PDB file of N, CA and C in Angstrom:
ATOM      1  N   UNK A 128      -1.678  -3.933   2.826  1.00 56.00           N
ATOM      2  CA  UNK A 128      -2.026  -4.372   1.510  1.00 56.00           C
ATOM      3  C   UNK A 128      -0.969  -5.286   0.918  1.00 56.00           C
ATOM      4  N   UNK A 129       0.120  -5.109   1.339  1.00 57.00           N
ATOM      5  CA  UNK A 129       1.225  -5.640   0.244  1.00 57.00           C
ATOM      6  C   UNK A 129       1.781  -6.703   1.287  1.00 57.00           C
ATOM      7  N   UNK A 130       1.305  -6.312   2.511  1.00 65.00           N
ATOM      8  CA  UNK A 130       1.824  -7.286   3.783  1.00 65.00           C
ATOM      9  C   UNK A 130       1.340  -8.043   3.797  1.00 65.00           C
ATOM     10  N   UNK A 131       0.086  -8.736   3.095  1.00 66.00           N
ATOM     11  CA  UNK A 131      -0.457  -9.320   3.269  1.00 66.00           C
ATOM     12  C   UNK A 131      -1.832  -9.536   4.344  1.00 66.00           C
ATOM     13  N   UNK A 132      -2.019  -8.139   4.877  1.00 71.00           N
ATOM     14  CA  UNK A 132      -3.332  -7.267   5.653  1.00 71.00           C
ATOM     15  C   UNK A 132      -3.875  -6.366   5.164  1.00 71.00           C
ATOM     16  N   UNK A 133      -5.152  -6.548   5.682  1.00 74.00           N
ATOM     17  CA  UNK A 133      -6.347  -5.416   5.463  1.00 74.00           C
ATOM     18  C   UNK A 133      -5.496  -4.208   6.399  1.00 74.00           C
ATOM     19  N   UNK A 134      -5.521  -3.228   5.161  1.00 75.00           N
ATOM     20  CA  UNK A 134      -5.863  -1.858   5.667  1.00 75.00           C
ATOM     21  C   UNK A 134      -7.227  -1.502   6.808  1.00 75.00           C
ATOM     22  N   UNK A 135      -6.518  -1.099   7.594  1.00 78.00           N
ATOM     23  CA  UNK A 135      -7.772  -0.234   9.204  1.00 78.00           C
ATOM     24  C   UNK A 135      -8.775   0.715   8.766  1.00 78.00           C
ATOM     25  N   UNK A 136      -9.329   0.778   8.890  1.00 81.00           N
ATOM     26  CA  UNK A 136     -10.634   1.813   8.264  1.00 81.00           C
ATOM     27  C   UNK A 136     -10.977   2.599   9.394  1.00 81.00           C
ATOM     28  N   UNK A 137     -11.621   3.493   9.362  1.00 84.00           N
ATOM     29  CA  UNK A 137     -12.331   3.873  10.175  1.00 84.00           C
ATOM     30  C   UNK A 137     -11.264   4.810  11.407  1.00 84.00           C
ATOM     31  N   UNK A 138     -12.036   4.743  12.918  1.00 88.00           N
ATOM     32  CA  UNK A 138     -11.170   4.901  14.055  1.00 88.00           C
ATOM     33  C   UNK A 138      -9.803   3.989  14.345  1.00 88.00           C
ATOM     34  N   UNK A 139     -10.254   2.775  13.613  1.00 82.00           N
ATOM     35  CA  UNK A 139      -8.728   2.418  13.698  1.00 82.00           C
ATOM     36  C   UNK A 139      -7.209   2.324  13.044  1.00 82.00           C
ATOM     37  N   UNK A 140      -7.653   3.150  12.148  1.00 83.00           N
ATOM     38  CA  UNK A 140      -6.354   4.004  11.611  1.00 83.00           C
ATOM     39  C   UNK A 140      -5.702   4.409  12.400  1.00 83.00           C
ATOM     40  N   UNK A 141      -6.233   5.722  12.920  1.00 86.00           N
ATOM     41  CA  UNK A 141      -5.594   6.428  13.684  1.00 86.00           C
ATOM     42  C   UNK A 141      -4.604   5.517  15.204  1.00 86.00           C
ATOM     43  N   UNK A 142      -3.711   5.868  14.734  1.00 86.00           N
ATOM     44  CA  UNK A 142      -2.613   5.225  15.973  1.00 86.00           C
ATOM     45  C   UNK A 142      -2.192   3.515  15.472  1.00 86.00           C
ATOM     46  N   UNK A 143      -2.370   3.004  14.191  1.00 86.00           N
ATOM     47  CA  UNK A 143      -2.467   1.860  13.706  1.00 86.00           C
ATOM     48  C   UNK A 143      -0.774   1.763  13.652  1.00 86.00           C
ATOM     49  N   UNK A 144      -0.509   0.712  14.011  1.00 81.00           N
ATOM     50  CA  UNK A 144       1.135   0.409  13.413  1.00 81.00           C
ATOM     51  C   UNK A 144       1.079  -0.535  12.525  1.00 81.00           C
ATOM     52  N   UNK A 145       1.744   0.005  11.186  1.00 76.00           N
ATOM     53  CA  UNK A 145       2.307  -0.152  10.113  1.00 76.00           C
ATOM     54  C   UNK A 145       2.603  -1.893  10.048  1.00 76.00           C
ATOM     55  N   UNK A 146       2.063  -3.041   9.201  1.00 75.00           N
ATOM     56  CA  UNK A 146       2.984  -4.290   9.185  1.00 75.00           C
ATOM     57  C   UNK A 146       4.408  -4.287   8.610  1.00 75.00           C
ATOM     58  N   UNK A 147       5.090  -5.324   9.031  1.00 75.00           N
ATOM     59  CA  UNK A 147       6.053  -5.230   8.564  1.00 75.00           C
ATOM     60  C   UNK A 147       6.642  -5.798   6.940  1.00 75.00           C
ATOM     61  N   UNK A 148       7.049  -5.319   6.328  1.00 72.00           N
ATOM     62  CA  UNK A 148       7.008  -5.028   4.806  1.00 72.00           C
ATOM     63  C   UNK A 148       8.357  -5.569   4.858  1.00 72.00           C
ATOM     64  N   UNK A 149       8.921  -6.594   3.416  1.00 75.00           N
ATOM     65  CA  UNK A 149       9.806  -6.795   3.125  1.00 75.00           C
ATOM     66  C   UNK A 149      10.394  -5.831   2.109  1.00 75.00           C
ATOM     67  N   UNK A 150      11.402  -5.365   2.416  1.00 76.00           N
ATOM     68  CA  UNK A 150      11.913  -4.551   1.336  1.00 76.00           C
ATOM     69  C   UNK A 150      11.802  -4.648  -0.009  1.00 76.00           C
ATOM     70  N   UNK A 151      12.822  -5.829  -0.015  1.00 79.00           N
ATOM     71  CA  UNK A 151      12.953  -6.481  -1.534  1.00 79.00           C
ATOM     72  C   UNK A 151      11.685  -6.448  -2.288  1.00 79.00           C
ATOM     73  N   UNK A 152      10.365  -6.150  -1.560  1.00 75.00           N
ATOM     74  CA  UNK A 152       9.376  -6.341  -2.634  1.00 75.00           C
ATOM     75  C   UNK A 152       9.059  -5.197  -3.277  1.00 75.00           C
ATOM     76  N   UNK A 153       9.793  -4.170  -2.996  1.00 75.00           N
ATOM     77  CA  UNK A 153       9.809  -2.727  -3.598  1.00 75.00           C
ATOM     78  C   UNK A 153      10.440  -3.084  -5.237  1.00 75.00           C
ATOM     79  N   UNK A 154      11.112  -4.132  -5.252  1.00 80.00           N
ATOM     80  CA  UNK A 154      12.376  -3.880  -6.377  1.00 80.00           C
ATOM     81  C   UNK A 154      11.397  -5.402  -7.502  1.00 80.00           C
ATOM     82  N   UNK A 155      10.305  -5.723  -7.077  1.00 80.00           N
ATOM     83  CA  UNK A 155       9.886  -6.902  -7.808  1.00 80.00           C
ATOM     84  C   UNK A 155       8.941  -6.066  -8.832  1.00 80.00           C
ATOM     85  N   UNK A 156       8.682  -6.214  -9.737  1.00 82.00           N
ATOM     86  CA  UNK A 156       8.067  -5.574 -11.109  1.00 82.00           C
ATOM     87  C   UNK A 156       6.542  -5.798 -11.184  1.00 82.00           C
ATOM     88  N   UNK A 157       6.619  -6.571 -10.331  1.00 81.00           N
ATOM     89  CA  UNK A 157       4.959  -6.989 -10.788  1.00 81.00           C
ATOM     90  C   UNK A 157       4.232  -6.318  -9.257  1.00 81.00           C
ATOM     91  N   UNK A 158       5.113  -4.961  -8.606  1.00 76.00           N
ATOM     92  CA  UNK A 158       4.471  -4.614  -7.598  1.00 76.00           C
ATOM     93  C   UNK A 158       3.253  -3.318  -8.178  1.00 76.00           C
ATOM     94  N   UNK A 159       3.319  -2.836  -9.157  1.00 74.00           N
ATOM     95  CA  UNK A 159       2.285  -2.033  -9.523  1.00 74.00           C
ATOM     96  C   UNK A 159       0.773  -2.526  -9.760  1.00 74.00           C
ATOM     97  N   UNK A 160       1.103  -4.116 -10.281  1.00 77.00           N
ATOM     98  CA  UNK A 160      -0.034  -4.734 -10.521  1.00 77.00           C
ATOM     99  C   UNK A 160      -0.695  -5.334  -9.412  1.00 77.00           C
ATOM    100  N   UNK A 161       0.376  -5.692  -8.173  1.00 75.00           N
ATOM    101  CA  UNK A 161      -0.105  -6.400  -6.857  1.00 75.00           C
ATOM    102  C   UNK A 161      -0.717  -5.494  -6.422  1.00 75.00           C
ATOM    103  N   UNK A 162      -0.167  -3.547  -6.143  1.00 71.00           N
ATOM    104  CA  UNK A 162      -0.845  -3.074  -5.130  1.00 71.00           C
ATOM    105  C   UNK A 162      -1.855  -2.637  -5.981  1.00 71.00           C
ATOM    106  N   UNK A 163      -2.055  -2.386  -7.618  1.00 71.00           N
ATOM    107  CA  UNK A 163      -3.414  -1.686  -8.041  1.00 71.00           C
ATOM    108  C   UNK A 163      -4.764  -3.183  -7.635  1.00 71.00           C
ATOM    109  N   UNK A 164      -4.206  -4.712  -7.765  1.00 75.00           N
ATOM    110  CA  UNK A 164      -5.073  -5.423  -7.324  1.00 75.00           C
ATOM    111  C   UNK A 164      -5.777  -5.495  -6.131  1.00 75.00           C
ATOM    112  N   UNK A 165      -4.717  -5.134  -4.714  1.00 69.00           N
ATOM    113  CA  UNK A 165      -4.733  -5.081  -3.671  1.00 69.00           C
ATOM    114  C   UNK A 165      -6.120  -4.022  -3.074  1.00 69.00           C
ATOM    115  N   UNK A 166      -5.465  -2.560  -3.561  1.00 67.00           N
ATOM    116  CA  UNK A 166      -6.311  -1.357  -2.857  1.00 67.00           C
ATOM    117  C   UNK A 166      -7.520  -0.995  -4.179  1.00 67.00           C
ATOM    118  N   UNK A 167      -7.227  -1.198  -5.379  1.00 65.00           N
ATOM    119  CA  UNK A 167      -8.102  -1.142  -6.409  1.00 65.00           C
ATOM    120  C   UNK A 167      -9.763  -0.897  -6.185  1.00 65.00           C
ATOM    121  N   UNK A 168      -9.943  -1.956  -5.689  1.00 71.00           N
ATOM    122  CA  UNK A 168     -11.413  -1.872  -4.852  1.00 71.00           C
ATOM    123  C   UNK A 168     -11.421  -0.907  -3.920  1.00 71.00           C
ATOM    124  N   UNK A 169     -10.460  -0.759  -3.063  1.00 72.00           N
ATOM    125  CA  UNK A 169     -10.622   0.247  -1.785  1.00 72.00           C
ATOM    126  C   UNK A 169     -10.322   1.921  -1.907  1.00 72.00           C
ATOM    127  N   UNK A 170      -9.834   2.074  -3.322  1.00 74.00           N
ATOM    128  CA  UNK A 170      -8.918   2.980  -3.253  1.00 74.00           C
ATOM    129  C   UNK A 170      -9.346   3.953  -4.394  1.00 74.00           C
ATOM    130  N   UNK A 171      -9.366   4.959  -4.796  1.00 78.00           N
ATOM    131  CA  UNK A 171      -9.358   5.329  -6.025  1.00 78.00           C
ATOM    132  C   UNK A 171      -8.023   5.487  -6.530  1.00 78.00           C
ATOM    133  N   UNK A 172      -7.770   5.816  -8.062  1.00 77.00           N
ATOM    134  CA  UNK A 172      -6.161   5.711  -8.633  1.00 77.00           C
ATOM    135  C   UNK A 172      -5.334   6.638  -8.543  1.00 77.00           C
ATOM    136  N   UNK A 173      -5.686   8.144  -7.846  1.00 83.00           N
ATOM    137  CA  UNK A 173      -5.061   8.771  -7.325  1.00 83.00           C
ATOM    138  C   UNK A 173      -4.301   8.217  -6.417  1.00 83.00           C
ATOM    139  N   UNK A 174      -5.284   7.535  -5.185  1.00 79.00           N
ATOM    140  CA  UNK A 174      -4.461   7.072  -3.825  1.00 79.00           C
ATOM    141  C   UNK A 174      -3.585   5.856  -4.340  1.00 79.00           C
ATOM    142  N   UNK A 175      -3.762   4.803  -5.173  1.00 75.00           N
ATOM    143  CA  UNK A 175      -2.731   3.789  -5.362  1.00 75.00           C
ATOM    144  C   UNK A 175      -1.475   4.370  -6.081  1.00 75.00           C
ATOM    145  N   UNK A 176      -1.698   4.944  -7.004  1.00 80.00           N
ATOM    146  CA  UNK A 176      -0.448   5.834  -7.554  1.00 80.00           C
ATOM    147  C   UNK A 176       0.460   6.640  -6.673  1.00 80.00           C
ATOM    148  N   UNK A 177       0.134   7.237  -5.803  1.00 83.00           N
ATOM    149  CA  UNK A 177       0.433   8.157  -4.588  1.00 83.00           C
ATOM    150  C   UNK A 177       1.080   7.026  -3.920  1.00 83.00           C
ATOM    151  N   UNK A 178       0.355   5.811  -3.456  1.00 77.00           N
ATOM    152  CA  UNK A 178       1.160   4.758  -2.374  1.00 77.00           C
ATOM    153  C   UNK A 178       1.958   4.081  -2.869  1.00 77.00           C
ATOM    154  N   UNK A 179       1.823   3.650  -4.376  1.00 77.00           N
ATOM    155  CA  UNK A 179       2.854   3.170  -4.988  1.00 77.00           C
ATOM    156  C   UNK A 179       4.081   3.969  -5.383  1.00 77.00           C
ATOM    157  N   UNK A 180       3.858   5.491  -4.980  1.00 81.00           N
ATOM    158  CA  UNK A 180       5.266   6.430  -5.337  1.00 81.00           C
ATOM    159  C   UNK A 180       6.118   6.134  -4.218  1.00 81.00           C
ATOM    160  N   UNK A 181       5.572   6.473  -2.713  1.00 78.00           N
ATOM    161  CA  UNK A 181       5.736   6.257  -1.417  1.00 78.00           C
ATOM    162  C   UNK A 181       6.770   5.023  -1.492  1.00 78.00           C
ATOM    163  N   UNK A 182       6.005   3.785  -2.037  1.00 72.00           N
ATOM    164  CA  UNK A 182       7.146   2.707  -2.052  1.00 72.00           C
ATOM    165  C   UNK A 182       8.106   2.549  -2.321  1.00 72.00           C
ATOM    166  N   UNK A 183       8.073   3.174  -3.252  1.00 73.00           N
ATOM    167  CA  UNK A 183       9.127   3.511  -4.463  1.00 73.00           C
ATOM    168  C   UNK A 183      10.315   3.979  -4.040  1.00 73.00           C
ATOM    169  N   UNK A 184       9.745   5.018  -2.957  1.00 74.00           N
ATOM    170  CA  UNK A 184      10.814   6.577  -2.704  1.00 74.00           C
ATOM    171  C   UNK A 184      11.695   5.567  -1.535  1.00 74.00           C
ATOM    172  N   UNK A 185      11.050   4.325  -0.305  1.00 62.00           N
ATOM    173  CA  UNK A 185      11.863   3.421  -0.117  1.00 62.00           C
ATOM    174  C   UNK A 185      12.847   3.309   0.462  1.00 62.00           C
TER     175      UNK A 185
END
C-alpha cells in the first residue's frame, strides 16, 4: 500500500514477501492520510488503524 503495490488477496497472501518500504516514510505526517487513502476502500478502519500502529511501532 504505502510501497506503492497492491496488497495480495486471496491465496496469495499466504507466503507473500513484504515490498520494500522506506523508512523515513514512517516519520512524514501526511502518512495517516496516505495509508487511510490507500487501504480505505479495501480495508475497514479497524484494520487501517491497526496497520498504521504497526508502522508506527517501526
Amino acid at each position: 500500500m504505502l510501497a506503492g503495490e497492491a496488497a495480495p488477496t486471496k491465496p496469495a497472501r499466504r507466503g507473500a514477501k513484504p515490498p520494500v518500504f522506506p523508512v523515513s516514510a514512517i516519520d512524514d505526517p501526511a502518512l495517516p492520510e496516505v495509508l487511510a487513502a490507500a487501504r480505505g476502500d479495501e480495508m475497514d478502519a479497524d484494520t487501517v488503524n491497526r496497520e498504521l500502529s504497526i508502522a508506527r511501532t517501526l
